[in-house]
mmCIF file of N, CA and C in Angstrom:
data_model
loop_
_atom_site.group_PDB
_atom_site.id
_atom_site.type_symbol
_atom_site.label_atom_id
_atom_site.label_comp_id
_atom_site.label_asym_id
_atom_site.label_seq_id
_atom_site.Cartn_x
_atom_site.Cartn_y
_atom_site.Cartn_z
ATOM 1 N N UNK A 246 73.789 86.300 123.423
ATOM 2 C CA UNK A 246 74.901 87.222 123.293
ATOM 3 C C UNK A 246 75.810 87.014 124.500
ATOM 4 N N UNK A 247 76.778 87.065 124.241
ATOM 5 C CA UNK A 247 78.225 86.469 125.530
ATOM 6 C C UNK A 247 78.500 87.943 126.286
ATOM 7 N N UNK A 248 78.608 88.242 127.195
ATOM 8 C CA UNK A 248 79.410 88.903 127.697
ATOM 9 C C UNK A 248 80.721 89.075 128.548
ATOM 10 N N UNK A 249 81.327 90.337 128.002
ATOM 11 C CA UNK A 249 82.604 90.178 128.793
ATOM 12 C C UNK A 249 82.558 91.857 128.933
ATOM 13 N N UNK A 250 83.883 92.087 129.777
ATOM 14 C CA UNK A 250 84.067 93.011 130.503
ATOM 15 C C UNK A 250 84.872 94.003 129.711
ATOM 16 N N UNK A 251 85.249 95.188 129.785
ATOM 17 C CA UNK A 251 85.858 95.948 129.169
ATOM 18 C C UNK A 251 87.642 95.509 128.924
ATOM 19 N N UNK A 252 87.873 95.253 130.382
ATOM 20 C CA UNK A 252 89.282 94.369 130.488
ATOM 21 C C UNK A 252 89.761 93.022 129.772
ATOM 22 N N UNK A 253 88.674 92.428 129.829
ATOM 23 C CA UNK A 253 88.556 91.591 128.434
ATOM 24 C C UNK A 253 89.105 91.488 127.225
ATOM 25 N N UNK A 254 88.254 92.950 126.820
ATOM 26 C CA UNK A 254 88.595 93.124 125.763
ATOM 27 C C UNK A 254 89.567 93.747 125.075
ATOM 28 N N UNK A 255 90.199 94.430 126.325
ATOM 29 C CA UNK A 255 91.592 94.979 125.956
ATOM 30 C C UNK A 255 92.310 94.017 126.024
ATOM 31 N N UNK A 256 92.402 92.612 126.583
ATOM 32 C CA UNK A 256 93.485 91.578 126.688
ATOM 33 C C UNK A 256 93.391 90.930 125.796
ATOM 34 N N UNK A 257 92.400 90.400 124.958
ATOM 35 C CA UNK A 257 91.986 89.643 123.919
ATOM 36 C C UNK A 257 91.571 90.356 122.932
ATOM 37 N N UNK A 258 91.578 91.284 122.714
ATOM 38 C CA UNK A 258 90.670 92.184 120.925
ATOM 39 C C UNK A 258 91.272 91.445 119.649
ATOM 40 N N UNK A 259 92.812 91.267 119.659
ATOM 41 C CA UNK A 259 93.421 90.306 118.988
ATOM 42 C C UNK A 259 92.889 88.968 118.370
ATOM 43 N N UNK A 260 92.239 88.134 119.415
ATOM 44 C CA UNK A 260 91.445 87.275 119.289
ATOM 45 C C UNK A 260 90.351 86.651 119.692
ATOM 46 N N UNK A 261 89.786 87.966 119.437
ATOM 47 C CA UNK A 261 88.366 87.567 119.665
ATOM 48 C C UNK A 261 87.934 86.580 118.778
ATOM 49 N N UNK A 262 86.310 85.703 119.539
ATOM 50 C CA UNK A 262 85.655 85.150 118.595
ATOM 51 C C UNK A 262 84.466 85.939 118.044
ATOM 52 N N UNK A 263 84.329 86.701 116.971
ATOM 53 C CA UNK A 263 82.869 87.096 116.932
ATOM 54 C C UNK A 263 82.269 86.668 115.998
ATOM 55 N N UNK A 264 81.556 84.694 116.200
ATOM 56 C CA UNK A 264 80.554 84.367 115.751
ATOM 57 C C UNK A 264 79.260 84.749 116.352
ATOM 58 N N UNK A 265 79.332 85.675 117.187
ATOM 59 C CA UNK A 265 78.103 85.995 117.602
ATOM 60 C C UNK A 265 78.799 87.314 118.514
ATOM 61 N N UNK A 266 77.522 88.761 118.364
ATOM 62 C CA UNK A 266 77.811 89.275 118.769
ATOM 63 C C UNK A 266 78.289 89.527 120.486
ATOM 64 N N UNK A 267 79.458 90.150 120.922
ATOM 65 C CA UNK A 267 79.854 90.825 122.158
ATOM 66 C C UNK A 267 79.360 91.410 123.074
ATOM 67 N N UNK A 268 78.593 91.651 124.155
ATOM 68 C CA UNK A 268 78.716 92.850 124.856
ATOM 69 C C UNK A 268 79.285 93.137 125.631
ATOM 70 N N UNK A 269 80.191 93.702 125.691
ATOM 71 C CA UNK A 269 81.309 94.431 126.485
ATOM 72 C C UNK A 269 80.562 95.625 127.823
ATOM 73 N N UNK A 270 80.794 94.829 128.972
ATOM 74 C CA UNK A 270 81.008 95.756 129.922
ATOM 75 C C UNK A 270 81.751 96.949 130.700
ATOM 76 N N UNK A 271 81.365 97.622 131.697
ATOM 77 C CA UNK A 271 82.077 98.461 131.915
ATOM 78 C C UNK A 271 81.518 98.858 133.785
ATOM 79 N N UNK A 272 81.917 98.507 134.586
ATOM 80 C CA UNK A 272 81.376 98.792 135.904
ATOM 81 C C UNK A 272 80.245 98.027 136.151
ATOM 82 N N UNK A 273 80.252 97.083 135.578
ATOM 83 C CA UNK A 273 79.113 95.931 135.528
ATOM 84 C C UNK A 273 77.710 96.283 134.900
ATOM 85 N N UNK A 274 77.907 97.734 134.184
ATOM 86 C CA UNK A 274 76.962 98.137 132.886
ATOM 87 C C UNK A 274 77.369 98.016 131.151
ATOM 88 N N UNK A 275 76.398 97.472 130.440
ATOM 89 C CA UNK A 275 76.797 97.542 128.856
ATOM 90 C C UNK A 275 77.141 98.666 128.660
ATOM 91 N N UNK A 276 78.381 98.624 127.685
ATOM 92 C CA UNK A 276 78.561 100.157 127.480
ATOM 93 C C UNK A 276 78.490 100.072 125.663
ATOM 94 N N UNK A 277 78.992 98.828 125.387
ATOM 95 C CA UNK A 277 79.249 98.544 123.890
ATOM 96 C C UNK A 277 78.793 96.902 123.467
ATOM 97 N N UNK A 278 78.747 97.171 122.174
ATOM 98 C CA UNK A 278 78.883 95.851 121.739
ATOM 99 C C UNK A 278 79.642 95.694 120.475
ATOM 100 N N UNK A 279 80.565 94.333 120.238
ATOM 101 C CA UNK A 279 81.782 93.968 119.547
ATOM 102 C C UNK A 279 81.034 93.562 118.637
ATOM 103 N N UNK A 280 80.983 93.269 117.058
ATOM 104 C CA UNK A 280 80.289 92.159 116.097
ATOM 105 C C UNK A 280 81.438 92.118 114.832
ATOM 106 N N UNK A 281 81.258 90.965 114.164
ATOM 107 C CA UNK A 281 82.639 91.202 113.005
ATOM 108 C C UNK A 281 82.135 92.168 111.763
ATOM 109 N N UNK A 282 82.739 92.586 111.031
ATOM 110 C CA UNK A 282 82.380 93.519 110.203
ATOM 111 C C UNK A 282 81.249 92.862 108.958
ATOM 112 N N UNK A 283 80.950 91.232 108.711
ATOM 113 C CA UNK A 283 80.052 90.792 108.349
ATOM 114 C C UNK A 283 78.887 91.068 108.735
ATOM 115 N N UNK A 284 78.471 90.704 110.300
ATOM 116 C CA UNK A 284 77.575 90.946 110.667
ATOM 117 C C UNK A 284 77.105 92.319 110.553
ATOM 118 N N UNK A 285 77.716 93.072 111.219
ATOM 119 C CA UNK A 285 77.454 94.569 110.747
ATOM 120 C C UNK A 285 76.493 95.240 109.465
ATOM 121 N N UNK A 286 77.504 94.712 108.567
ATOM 122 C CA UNK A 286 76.493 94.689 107.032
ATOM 123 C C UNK A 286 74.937 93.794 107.175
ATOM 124 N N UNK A 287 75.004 93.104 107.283
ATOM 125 C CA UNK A 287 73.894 91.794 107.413
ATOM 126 C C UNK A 287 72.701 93.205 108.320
ATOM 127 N N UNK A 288 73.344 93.295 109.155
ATOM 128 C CA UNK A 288 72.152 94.528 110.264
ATOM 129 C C UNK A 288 71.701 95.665 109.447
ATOM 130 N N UNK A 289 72.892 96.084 108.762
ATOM 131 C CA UNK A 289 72.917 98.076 108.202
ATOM 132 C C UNK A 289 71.731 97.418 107.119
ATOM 133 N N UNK A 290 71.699 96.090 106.421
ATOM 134 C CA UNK A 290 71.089 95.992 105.036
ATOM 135 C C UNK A 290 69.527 95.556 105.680
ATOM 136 N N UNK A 291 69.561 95.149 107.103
ATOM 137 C CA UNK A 291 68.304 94.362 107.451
ATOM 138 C C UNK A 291 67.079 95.589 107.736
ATOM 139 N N UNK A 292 68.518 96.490 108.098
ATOM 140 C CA UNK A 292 67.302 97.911 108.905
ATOM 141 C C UNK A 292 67.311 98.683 107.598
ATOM 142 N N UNK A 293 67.568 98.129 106.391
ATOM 143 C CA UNK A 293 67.380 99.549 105.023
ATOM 144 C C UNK A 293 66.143 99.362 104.699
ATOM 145 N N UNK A 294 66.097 97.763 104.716
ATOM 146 C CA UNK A 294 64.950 96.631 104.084
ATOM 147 C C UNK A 294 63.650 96.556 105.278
ATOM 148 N N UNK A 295 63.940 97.143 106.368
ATOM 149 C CA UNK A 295 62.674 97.290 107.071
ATOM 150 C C UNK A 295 62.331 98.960 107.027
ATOM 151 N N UNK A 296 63.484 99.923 106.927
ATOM 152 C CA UNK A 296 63.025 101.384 106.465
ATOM 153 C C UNK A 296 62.405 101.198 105.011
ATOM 154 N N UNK A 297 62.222 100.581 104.105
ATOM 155 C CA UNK A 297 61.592 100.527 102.695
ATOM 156 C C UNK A 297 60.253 99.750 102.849
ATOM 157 N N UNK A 298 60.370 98.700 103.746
ATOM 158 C CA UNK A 298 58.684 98.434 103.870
ATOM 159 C C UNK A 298 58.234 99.525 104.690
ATOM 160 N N UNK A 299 58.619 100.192 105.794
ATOM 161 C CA UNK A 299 57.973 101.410 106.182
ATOM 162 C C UNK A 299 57.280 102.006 105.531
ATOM 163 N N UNK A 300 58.134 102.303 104.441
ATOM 164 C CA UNK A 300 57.929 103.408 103.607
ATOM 165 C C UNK A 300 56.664 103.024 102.778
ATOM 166 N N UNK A 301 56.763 101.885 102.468
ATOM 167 C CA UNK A 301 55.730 101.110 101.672
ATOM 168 C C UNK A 301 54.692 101.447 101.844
ATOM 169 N N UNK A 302 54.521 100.693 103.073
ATOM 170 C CA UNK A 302 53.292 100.837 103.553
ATOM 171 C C UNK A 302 52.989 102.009 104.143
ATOM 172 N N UNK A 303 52.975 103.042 104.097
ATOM 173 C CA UNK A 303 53.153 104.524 104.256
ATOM 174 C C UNK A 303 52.376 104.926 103.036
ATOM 175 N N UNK A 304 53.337 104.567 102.268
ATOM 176 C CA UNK A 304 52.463 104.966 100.862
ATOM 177 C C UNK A 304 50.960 104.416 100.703
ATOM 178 N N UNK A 305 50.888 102.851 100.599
ATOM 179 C CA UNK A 305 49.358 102.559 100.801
ATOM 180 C C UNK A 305 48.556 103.199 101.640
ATOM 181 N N UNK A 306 49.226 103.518 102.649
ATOM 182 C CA UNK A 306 47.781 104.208 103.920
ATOM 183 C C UNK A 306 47.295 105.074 103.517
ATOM 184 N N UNK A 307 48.407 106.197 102.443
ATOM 185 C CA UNK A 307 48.105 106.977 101.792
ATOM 186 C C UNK A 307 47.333 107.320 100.475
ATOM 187 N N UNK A 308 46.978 106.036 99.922
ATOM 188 C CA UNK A 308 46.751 105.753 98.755
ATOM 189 C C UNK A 308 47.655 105.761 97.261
ATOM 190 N N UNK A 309 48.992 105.872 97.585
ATOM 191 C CA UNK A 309 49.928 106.153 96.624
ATOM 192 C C UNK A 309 50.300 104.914 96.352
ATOM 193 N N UNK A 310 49.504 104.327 95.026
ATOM 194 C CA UNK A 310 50.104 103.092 94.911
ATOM 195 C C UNK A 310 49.324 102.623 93.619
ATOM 196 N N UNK A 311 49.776 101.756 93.000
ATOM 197 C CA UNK A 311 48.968 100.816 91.763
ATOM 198 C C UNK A 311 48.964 99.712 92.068
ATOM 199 N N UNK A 312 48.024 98.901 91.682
ATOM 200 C CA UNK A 312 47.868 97.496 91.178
ATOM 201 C C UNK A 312 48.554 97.012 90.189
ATOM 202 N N UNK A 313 48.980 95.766 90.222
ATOM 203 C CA UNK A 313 49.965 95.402 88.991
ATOM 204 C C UNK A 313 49.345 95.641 87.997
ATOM 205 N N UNK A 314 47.918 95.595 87.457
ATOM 206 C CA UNK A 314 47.350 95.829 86.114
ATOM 207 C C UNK A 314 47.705 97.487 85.955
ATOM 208 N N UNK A 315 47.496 98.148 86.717
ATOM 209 C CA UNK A 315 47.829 99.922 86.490
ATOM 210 C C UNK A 315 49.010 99.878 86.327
ATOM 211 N N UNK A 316 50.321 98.903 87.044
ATOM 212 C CA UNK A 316 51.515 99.230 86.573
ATOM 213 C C UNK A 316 51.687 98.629 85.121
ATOM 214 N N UNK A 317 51.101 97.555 84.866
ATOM 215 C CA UNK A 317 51.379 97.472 83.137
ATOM 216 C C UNK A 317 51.033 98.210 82.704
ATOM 217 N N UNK A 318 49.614 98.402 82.616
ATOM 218 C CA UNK A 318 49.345 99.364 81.550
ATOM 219 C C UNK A 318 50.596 101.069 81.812
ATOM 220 N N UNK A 319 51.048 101.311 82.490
ATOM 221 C CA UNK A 319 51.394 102.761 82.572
ATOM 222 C C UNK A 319 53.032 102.434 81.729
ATOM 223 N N UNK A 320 53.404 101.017 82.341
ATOM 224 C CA UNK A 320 54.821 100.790 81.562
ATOM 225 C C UNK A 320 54.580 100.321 80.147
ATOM 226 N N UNK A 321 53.592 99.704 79.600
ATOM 227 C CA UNK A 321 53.163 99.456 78.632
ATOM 228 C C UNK A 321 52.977 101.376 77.531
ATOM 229 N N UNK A 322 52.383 101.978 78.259
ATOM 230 C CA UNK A 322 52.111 103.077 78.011
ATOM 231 C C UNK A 322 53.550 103.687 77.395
ATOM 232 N N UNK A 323 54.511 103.735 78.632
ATOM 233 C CA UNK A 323 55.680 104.409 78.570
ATOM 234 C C UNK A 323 56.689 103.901 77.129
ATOM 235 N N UNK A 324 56.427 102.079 77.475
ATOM 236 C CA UNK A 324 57.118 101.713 76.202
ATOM 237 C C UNK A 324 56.985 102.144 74.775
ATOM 238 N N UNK A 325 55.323 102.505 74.394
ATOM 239 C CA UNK A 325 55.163 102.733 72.816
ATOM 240 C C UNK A 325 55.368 104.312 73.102
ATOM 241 N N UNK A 326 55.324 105.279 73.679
ATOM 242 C CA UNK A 326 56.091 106.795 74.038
ATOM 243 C C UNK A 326 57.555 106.563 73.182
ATOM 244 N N UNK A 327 57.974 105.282 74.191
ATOM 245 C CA UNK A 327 59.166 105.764 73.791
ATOM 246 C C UNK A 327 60.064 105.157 72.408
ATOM 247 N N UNK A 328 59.089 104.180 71.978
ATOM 248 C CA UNK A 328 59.348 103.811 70.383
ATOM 249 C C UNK A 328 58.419 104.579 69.466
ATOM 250 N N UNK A 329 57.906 105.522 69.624
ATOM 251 C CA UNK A 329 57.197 106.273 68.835
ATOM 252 C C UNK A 329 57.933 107.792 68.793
ATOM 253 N N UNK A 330 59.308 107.802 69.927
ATOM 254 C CA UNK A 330 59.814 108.872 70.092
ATOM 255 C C UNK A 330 61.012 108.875 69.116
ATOM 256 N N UNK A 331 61.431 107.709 68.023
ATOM 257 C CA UNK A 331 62.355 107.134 67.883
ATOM 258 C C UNK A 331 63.987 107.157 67.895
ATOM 259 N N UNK A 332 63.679 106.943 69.275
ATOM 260 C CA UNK A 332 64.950 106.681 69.921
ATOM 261 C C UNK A 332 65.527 105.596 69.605
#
């Protein structure tokens, strides 16, 4: 990650490069960091996809879960429900 200074980035924001993220200083401490609005997404979707295996495996510790044979049979189940409901 590159750093630059707060002054920096007020002289250049125009043209920045952000193939890789910024960190922008401030009194010779990080205060921020710059990234293009691609990357951004790429992060928001990386941390949804590690909050859902959380969750996952949350559930197993818990025992809340099937085996693929329990999930056929239950969708198997659901399917003749719902052609016997005739919909």
């Amino acid at each position: 990650m590159r750093i630059q200074t707060i002054s920096y980035l007020k002289q250049h924001a125009a043209t920045l490069d952000l193939d890789e993220p910024l960190c922008i200083t401030q009194n010779g401490l990080p205060t921020m960091v710059v990234q293009s609005f691609e990357q951004y997404q790429q992060t928001q979707e990386a941390i949804a996809l590690v909050k859902l295996l959380s969750m996952g495996d949350k559930d197993i510790e818990s025992g809340r879960h099937f085996t693929g044979d329990e999930l056929l049979q239950k969708l198997a189940s659901r399917a003749t429900r719902t052609d016997n409901s005739g919909l």
